[in-house]
XYZ file of C-alpha atoms in Angstrom:
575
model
C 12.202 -1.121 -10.570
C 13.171 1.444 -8.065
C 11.477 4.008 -9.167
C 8.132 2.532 -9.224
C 4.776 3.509 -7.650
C 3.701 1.359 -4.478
C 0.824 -0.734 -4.571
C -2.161 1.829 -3.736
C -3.656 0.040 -1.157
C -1.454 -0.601 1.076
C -0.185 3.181 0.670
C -3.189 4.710 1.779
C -2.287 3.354 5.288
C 0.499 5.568 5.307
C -0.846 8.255 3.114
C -3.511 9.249 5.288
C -0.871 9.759 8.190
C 1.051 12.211 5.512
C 4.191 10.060 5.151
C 4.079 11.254 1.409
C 4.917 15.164 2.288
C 4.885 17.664 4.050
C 2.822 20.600 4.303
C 4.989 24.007 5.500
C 4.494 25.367 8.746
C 4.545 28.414 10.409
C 7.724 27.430 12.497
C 10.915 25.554 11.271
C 10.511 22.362 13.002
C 13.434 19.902 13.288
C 15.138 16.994 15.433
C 18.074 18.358 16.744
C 20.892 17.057 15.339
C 22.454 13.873 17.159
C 24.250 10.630 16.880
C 21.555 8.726 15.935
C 18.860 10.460 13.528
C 20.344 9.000 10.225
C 19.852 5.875 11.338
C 16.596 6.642 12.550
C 15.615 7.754 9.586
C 15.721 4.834 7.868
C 14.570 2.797 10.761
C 17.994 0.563 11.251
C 18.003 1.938 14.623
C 14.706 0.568 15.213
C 15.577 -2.200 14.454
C 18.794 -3.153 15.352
C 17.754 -1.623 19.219
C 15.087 -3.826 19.045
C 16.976 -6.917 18.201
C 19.399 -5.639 20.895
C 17.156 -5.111 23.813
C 17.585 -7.146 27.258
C 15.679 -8.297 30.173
C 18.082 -5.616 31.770
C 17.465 -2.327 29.793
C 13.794 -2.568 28.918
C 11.076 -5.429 29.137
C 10.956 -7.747 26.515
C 9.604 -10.758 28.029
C 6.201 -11.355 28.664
C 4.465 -9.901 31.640
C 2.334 -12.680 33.644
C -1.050 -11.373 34.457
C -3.817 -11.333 31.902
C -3.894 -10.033 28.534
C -6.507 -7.482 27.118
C -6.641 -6.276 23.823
C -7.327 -2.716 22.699
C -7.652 -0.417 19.845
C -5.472 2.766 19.850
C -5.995 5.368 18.027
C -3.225 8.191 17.964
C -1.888 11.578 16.800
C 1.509 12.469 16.406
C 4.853 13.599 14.589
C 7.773 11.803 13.233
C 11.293 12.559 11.245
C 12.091 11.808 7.896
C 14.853 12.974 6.076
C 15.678 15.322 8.608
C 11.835 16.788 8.064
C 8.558 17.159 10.910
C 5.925 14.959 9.134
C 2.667 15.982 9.644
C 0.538 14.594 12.317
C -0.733 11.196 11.164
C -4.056 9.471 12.641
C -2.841 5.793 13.307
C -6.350 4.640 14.280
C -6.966 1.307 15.066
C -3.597 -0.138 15.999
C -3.326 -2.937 18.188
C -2.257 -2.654 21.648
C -2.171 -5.106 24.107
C -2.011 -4.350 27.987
C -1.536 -7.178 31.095
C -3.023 -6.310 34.070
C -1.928 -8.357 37.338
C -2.928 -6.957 40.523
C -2.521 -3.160 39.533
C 0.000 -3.477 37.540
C -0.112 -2.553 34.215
C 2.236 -3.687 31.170
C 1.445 -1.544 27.275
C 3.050 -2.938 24.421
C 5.284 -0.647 21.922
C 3.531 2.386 23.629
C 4.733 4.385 20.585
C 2.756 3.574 17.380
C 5.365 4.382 15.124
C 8.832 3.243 17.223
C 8.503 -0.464 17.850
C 10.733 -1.685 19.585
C 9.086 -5.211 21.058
C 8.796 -4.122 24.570
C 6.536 -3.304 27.050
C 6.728 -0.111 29.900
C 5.551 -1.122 33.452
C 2.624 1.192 35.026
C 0.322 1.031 37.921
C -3.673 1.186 37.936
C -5.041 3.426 40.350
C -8.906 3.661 40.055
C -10.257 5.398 36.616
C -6.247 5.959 35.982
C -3.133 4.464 34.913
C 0.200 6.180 35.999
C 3.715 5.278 34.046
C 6.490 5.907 36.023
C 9.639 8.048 33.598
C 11.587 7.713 32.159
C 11.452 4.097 30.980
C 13.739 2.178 29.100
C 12.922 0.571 25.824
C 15.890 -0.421 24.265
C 19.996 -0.447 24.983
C 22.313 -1.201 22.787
C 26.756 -0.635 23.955
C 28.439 1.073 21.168
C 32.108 1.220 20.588
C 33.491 4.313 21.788
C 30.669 5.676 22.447
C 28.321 6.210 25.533
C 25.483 3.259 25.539
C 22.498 3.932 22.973
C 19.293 3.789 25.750
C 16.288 4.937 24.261
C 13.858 5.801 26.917
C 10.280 7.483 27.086
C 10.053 10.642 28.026
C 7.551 13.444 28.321
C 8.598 16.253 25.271
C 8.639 20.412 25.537
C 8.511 22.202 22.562
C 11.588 24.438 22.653
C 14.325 26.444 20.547
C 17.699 25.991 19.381
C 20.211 26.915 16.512
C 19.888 24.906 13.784
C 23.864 24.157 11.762
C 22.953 27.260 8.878
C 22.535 29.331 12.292
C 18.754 29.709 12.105
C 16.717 29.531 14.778
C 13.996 26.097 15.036
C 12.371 24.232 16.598
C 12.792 20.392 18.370
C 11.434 18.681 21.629
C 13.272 18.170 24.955
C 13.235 15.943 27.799
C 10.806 17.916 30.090
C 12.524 16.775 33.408
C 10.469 18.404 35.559
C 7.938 15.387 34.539
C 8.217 11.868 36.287
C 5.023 10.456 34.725
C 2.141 10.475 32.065
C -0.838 9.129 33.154
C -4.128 7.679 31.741
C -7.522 9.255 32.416
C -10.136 6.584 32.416
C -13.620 8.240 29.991
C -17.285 7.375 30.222
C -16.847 5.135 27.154
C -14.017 2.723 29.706
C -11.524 4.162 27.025
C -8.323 4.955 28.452
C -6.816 8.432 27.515
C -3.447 10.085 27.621
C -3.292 13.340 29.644
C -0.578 15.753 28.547
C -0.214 19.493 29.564
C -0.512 22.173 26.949
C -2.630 23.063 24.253
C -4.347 21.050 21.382
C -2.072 21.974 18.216
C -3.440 24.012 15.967
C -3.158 24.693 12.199
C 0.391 24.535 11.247
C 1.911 24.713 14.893
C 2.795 21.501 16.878
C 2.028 20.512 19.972
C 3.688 21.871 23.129
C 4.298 18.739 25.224
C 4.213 15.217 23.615
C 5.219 11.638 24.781
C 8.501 10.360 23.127
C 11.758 8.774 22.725
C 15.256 10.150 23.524
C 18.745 9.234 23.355
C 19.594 9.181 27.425
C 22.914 10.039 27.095
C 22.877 12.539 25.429
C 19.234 13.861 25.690
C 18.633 14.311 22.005
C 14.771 13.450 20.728
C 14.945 10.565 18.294
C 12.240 11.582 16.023
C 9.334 9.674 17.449
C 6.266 11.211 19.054
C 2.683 10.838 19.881
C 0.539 13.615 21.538
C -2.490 12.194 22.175
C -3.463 8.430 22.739
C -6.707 6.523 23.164
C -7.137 2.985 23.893
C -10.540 1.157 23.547
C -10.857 -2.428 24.795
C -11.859 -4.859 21.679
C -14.493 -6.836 21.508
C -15.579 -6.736 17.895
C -16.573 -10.452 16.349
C -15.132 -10.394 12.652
C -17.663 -11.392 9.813
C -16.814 -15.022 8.997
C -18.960 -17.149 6.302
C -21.010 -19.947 7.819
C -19.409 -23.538 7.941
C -22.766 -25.176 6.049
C -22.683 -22.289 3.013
C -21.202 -22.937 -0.157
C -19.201 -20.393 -1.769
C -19.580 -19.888 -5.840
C -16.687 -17.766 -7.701
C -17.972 -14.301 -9.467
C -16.039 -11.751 -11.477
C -15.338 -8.580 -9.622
C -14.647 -5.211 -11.295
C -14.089 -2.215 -9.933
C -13.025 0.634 -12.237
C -11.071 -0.898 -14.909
C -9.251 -3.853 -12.521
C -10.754 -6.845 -11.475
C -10.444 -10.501 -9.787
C -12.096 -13.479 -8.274
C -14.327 -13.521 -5.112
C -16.034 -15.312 -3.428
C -19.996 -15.338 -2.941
C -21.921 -17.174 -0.137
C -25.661 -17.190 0.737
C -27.309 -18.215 3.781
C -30.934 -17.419 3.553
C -31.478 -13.295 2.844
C -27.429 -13.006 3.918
C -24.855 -12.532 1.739
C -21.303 -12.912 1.581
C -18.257 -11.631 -0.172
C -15.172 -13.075 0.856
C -11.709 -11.756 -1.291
C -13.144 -8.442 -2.086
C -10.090 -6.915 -1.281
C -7.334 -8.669 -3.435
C -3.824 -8.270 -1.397
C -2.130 -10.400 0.810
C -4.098 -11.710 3.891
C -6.719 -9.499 3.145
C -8.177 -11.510 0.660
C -9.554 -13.784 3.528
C -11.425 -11.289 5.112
C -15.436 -11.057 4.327
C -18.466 -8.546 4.571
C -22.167 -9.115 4.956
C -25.372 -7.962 3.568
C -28.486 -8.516 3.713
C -30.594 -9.436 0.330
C -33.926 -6.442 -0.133
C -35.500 -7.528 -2.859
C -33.674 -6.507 -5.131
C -31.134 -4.584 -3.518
C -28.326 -6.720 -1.115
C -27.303 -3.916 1.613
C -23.835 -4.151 3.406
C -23.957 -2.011 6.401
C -20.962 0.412 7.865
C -18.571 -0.572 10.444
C -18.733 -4.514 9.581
C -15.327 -5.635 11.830
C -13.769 -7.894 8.646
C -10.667 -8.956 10.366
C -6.883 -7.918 11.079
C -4.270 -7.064 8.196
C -0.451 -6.354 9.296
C 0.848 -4.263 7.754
C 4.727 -1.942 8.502
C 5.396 -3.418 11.894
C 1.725 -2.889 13.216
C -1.786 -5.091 13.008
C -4.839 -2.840 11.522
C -8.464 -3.661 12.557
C -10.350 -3.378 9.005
C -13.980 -1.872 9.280
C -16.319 -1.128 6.297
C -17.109 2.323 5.769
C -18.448 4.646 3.017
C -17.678 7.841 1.636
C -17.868 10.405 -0.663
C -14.914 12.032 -2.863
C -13.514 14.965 -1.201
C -14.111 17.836 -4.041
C -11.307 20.060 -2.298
C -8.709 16.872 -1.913
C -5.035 18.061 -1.778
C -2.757 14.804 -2.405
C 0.214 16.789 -0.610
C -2.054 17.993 1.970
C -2.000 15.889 5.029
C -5.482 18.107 6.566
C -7.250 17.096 3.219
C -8.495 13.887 3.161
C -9.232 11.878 -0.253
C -12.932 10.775 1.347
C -15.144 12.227 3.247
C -17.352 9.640 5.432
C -20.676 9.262 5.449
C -23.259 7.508 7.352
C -24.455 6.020 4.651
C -24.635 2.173 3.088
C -22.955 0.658 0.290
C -25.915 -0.788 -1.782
C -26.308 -3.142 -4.410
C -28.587 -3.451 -7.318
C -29.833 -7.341 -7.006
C -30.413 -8.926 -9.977
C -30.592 -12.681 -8.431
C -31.788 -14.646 -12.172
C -28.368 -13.429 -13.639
C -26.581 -13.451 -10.219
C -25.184 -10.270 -10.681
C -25.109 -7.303 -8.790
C -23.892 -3.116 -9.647
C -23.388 -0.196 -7.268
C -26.762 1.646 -6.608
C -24.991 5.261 -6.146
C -21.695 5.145 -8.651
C -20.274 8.211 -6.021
C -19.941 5.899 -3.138
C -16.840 4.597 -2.332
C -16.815 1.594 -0.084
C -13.735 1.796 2.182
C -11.999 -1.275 3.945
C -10.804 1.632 6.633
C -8.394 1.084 9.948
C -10.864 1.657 12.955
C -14.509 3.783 12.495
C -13.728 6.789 13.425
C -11.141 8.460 11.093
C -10.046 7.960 7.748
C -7.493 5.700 6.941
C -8.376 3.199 4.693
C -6.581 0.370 3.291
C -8.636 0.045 0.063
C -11.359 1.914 -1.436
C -14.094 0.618 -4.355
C -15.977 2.704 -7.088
C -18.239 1.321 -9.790
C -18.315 -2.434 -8.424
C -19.797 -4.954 -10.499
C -19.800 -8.357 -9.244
C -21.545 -11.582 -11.619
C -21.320 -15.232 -11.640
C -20.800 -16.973 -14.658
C -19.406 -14.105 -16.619
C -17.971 -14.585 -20.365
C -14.243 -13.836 -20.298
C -14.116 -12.896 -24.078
C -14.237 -9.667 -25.634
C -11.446 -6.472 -26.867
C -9.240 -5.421 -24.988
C -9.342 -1.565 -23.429
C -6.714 0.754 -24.569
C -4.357 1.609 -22.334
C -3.385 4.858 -20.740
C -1.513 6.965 -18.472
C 1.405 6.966 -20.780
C 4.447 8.437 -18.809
C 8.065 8.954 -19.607
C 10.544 9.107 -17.389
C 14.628 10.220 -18.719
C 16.289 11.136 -15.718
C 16.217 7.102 -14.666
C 19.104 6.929 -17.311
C 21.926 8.724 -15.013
C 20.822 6.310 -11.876
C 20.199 2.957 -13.236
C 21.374 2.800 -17.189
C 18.011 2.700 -18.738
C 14.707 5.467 -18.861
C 11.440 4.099 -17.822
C 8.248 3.955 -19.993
C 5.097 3.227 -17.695
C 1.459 2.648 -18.284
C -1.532 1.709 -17.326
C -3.274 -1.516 -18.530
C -6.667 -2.078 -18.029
C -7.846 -5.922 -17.218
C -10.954 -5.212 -18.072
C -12.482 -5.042 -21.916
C -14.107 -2.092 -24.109
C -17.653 -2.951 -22.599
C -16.418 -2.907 -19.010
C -15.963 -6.871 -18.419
C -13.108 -9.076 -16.855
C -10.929 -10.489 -18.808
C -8.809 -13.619 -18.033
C -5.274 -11.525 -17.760
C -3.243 -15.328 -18.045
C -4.167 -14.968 -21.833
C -3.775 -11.174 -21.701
C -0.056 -9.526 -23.400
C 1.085 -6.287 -24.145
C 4.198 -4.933 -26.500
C 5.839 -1.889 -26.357
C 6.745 0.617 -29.846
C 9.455 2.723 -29.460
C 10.010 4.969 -32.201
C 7.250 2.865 -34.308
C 9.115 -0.644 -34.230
C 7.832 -3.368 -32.382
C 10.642 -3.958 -28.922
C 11.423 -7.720 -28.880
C 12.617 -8.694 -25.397
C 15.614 -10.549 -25.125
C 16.184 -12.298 -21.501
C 19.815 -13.030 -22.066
C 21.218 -10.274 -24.321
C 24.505 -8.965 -23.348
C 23.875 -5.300 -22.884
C 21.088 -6.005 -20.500
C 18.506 -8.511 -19.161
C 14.716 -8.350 -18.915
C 14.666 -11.588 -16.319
C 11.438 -13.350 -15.995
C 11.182 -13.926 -19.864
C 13.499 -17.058 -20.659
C 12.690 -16.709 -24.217
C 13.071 -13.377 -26.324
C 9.340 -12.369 -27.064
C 7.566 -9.040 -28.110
C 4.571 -10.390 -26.515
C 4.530 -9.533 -22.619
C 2.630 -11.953 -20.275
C 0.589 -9.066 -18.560
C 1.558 -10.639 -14.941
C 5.255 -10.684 -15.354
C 7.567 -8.551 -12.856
C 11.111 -9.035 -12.034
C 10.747 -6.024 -9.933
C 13.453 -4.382 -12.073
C 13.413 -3.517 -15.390
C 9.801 -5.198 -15.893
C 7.632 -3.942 -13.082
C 3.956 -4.439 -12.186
C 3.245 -2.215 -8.866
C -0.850 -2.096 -8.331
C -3.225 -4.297 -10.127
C -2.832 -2.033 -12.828
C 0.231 -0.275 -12.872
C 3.193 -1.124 -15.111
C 6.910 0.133 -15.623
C 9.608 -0.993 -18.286
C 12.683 0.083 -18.328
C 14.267 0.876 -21.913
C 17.740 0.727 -22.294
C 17.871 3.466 -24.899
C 18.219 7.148 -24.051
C 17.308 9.331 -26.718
C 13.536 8.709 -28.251
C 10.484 10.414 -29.581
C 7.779 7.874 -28.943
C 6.609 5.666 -27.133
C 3.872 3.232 -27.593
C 1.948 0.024 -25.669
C -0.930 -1.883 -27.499
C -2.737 -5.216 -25.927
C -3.244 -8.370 -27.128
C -6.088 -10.897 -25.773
C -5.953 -14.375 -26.926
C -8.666 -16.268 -25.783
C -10.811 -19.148 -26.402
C -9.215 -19.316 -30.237
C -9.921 -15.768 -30.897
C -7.154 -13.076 -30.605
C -8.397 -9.542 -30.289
C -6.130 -6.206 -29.881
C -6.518 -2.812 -27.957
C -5.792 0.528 -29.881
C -1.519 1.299 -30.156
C -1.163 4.075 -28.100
C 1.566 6.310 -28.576
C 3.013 9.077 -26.488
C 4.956 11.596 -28.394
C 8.256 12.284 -25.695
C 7.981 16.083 -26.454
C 5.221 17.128 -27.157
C 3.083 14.542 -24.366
C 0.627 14.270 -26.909
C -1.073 10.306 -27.105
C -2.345 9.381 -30.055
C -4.383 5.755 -30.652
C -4.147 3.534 -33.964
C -7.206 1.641 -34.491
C -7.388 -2.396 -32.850
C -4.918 -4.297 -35.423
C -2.091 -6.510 -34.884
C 1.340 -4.492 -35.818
C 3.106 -7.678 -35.413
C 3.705 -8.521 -38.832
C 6.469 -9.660 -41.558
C 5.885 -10.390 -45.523
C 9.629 -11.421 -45.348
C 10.080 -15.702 -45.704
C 10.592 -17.374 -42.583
C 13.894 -19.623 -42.628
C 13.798 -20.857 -38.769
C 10.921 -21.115 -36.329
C 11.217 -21.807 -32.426
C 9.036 -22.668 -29.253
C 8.625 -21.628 -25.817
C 6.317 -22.607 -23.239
C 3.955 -19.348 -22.036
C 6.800 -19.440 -18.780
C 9.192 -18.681 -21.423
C 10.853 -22.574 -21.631
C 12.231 -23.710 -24.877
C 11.273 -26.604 -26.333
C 12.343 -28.598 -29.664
C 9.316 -30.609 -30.617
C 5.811 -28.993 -28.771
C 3.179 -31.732 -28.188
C -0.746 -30.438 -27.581
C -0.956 -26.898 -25.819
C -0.395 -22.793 -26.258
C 3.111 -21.859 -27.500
C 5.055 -18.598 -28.373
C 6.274 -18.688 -31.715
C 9.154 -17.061 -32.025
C 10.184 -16.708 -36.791
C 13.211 -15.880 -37.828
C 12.926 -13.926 -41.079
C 14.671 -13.986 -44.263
C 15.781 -10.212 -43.901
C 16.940 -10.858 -40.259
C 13.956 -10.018 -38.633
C 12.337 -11.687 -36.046
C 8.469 -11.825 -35.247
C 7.077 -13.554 -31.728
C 3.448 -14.424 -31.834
C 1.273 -16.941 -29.796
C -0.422 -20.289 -30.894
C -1.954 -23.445 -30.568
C -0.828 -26.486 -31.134
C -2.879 -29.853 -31.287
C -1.825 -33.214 -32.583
């Protein structure tokens, strides 16, 4: 479903850069207009130069010499939607640079442009000069003058915008035939550009970027300030003799499987975060008593993530009281030098946040914020009973404008995975179904009018995990969207169902009134019900399968009524 929010996580690598908005400045600041900013834009120029490049207009093949690896850490601008983003803090990117003799090769020397090549420079003592302008990609165009993109050093400087207002862009500053790299105390290499530090809302004067040769347009992309630290950070890895045990992991009202190692007074947690390949990664503590400690600035491992490779730290921090979620100088956390501590309880193998205000961060690099994941009110135990109710669930929204775009308005929520006291529960037995205007929605996969795919058989009983990305949509852990192909309503309601271990439990029905936005909850009873004689009964597998005659194992049963109605519930069978 289009209209969907992303999965948090991974956002927050891009949120903390401000790729969500805007803040206004004190100048008008725009790329001026040129042949290829649309497609820039959208990054198909990116790409397709990329694809496009040649041994001939910028290096794309391997340099011999040997390979080093850095972190880079960067500030910056780029265009979107014909918009100055704000500066973002990239920290922590991967960079990798060849040294043979004194030459010196930098990969994708722009953190946000990559176009898989390298620009050629020359080490001279405690610096590194690149020679400019350099190509980085070439592509012929038909018609046209040759698309080379090539790095440049940027002035700040005027022009008329098309309304006839005067703004502001960056310009080839010619006068410039090379950056160069300033070698610190630290053995840190760092860009040296003329000009000013920017300050509040007013850019920098000279930056390092791209531009369209031919025509000397800037493409969009800049960075003002680089730093790049040579790596040598070990990641935490579990020991080959421990054995891992699975515990329940909570945080807030999500939760998952991890992993849980001891070696001695050490502790692991592998999976903590739970997306993609950073579910692999693992932290360390140290067992106090009865506290297990996990100290700041643990290296976990690499995540790649938009066309760049993160190096994920721990860190900790505090909730920003003053936190502006459009403002890209507020951040959401505020670090701190502190720990993130456990409470140790090791007879019940369980263990809960010492300070519930702590956040612990799996952050890009140490020294900024920009964090991939962050985790309040943790609760990790072994063994833990998966039965229980059901939490309500909330953050009703409705969205009608949906209906002029794609034929349908969306109804989201939240649903928790976790029950009334706080625990996991097993979300393969975990459903939801969806009230509008008081009656029960039964899902039909292959109606006419439209198709919820991902259900094979019609059900009002939502497997909590489905997503077809469309008109069923789970974004985060949490997060879900359904489209309803209905324009006009006045409610609209979402209640839980739990079937576990023989024993089916319910959440409240909570109801948002369309109007009003008032939410109103109905006490923990089934609403699936029917006095009327059933005349025809049929079942589907839980993947939504039909079958004629069920042998031992968990059904949907789907009753056709006397009066026409239908009524989908879930069951047992045994032999």
């Amino acid at each position: 479903m289009c209209c969907g929010a992303s999965y948090a996580g991974v956002n927050h690598l891009t949120d903390s850069r401000s790729e969500k908005a805007q803040t206004p400045r004190a100048v008008t600041c725009k790329a001026k207009p040129g042949r290829t900013l649309e497609a820039l834009e959208n990054g198909s120029l990116i790409r397709k130069a990329k694809a496009a490049a040649t041994d001939n207009h910028g290096i794309i093949t391997v340099p011999s010499g040997t390979p080093a690896t850095y972190q880079k850490s960067c500030d910056g601008y780029f265009m979107f939607l014909g918009s100055w983003l704000e500066p973002y803090k990239a920290g922590a990117i991967q960079a990798t640079i060849y040294e043979d003799g004194n030459e010196v090769y930098i990969y994708d020397i722009l953190n946000k442009a990559p176009f898989g090549s390298y620009v050629k420079g020359y080490k001279l003592g405690d610096q590194i000069e690149i020679p400019l302008p350099q190509t980085l990609a070439y592509e012929e165009v038909p018609g046209e003058l040759p698309l080379e993109i090539t790095l440049n050093v940027l002035k700040l400087g005027e022009f008329i915008d098309e309304d006839g207002e005067l703004a502001y862009s960056y310009f080839p500053a010619e006068s410039f035939t090379s950056i160069r790299y300033i070698q610190d105390e630290n053995g840190s290499w760092v860009l040296e550009l003329p000009g000013e530090p920017a300050t509040g809302d007013d850019p920098r004067e000279y930056s390092l970027g791209i531009v369209d040769q031919a025509y000397g347009d800037w493409l969009g992309y800049c960075d003002f300030s680089q730093t790049y630290t040579l790596f040598k950070d070990t990641a935490v890895s579990i020991p080959a003799n421990c054995t891992t045990e699975i515990y329940n992991c909570v945080s807030g009202d999500s939760g998952y499987e991890v992993e849980v190692a001891i070696d001695g007074n050490d502790m692991y947690i592998k999976g903590l975060c739970n997306y993609g390949t950073l579910r692999n990664l693992a932290i360390k503590g140290s067992i106090e008593g009865d506290k297990v400690v996990f100290p700041q600035k643990q290296f976990l491992g690499i995540f790649e993530f938009d066309d760049d490779v993160y190096y994920i730290y721990t860190m900790c921090g505090y909730r920003n009281p003053d936190y502006q979620e459009w403002n890209a100088f507020s951040p959401e956390y505020l670090l701190t030098d502190a720990d993130y501590v456990f409470d140790y309880d090791a007879e019940a193998h369980s263990l809960t946040r010492t300070d519930p205000d702590l956040y612990l961060l799996f952050n890009s690099g140490t020294e900024t914020l920009n964090y991939v994941d962050a985790f309040s009110d943790l609760k990790i135990l072994q063994n833990a009973s998966y039965s229980g109710t059901p939490a309500n669930p909330y953050a009703l929204w409705w969205t009608p404008f949906l209906w002029d775009y794609y034929g349908y308005t969306s109804f989201d929520f939240e649903l928790p995975m976790t029950s009334t006291t706080g625990d996991l529960l097993d979300i393969s037995c975990l459903y939801y179904s969806v009230y509008i205007d008081g009656e029960i929605m039964t899902f039909v996969p292959d109606d006419e009018e439209y198709v919820y795919s991902g259900l094979e058989g019609p059900t009002t009983l939502v497997p909590y995990s489905v997503n077809n990305n469309w008109d069923i949509y789970l974004s985060t852990a949490t997060y879900h969207q359904i489209g309803i192909y209905q324009r006009y309503i006045k409610t609209a309601g979402v209640q839980m169902t739990y079937i576990y271990d023989g024993v089916t439990t319910y959440s409240d029905l909570v109801t948002l009134d369309i109007e009003t936005g008032k939410v109103t909850e109905e006490s923990g009873v089934s609403k699936v019900t029917n006095d009327s004689k059933v005349v025809s009964t049929e079942y589907y597998t839980i993947t939504g399968q039909k079958v004629t005659t069920p042998s031992d194992g968990v059904y949907i049963v789907r009753n056709v009524h006397e009066d026409g109605t239908t009524t989908v519930n879930k069951t047992v069978v045994r032999h």
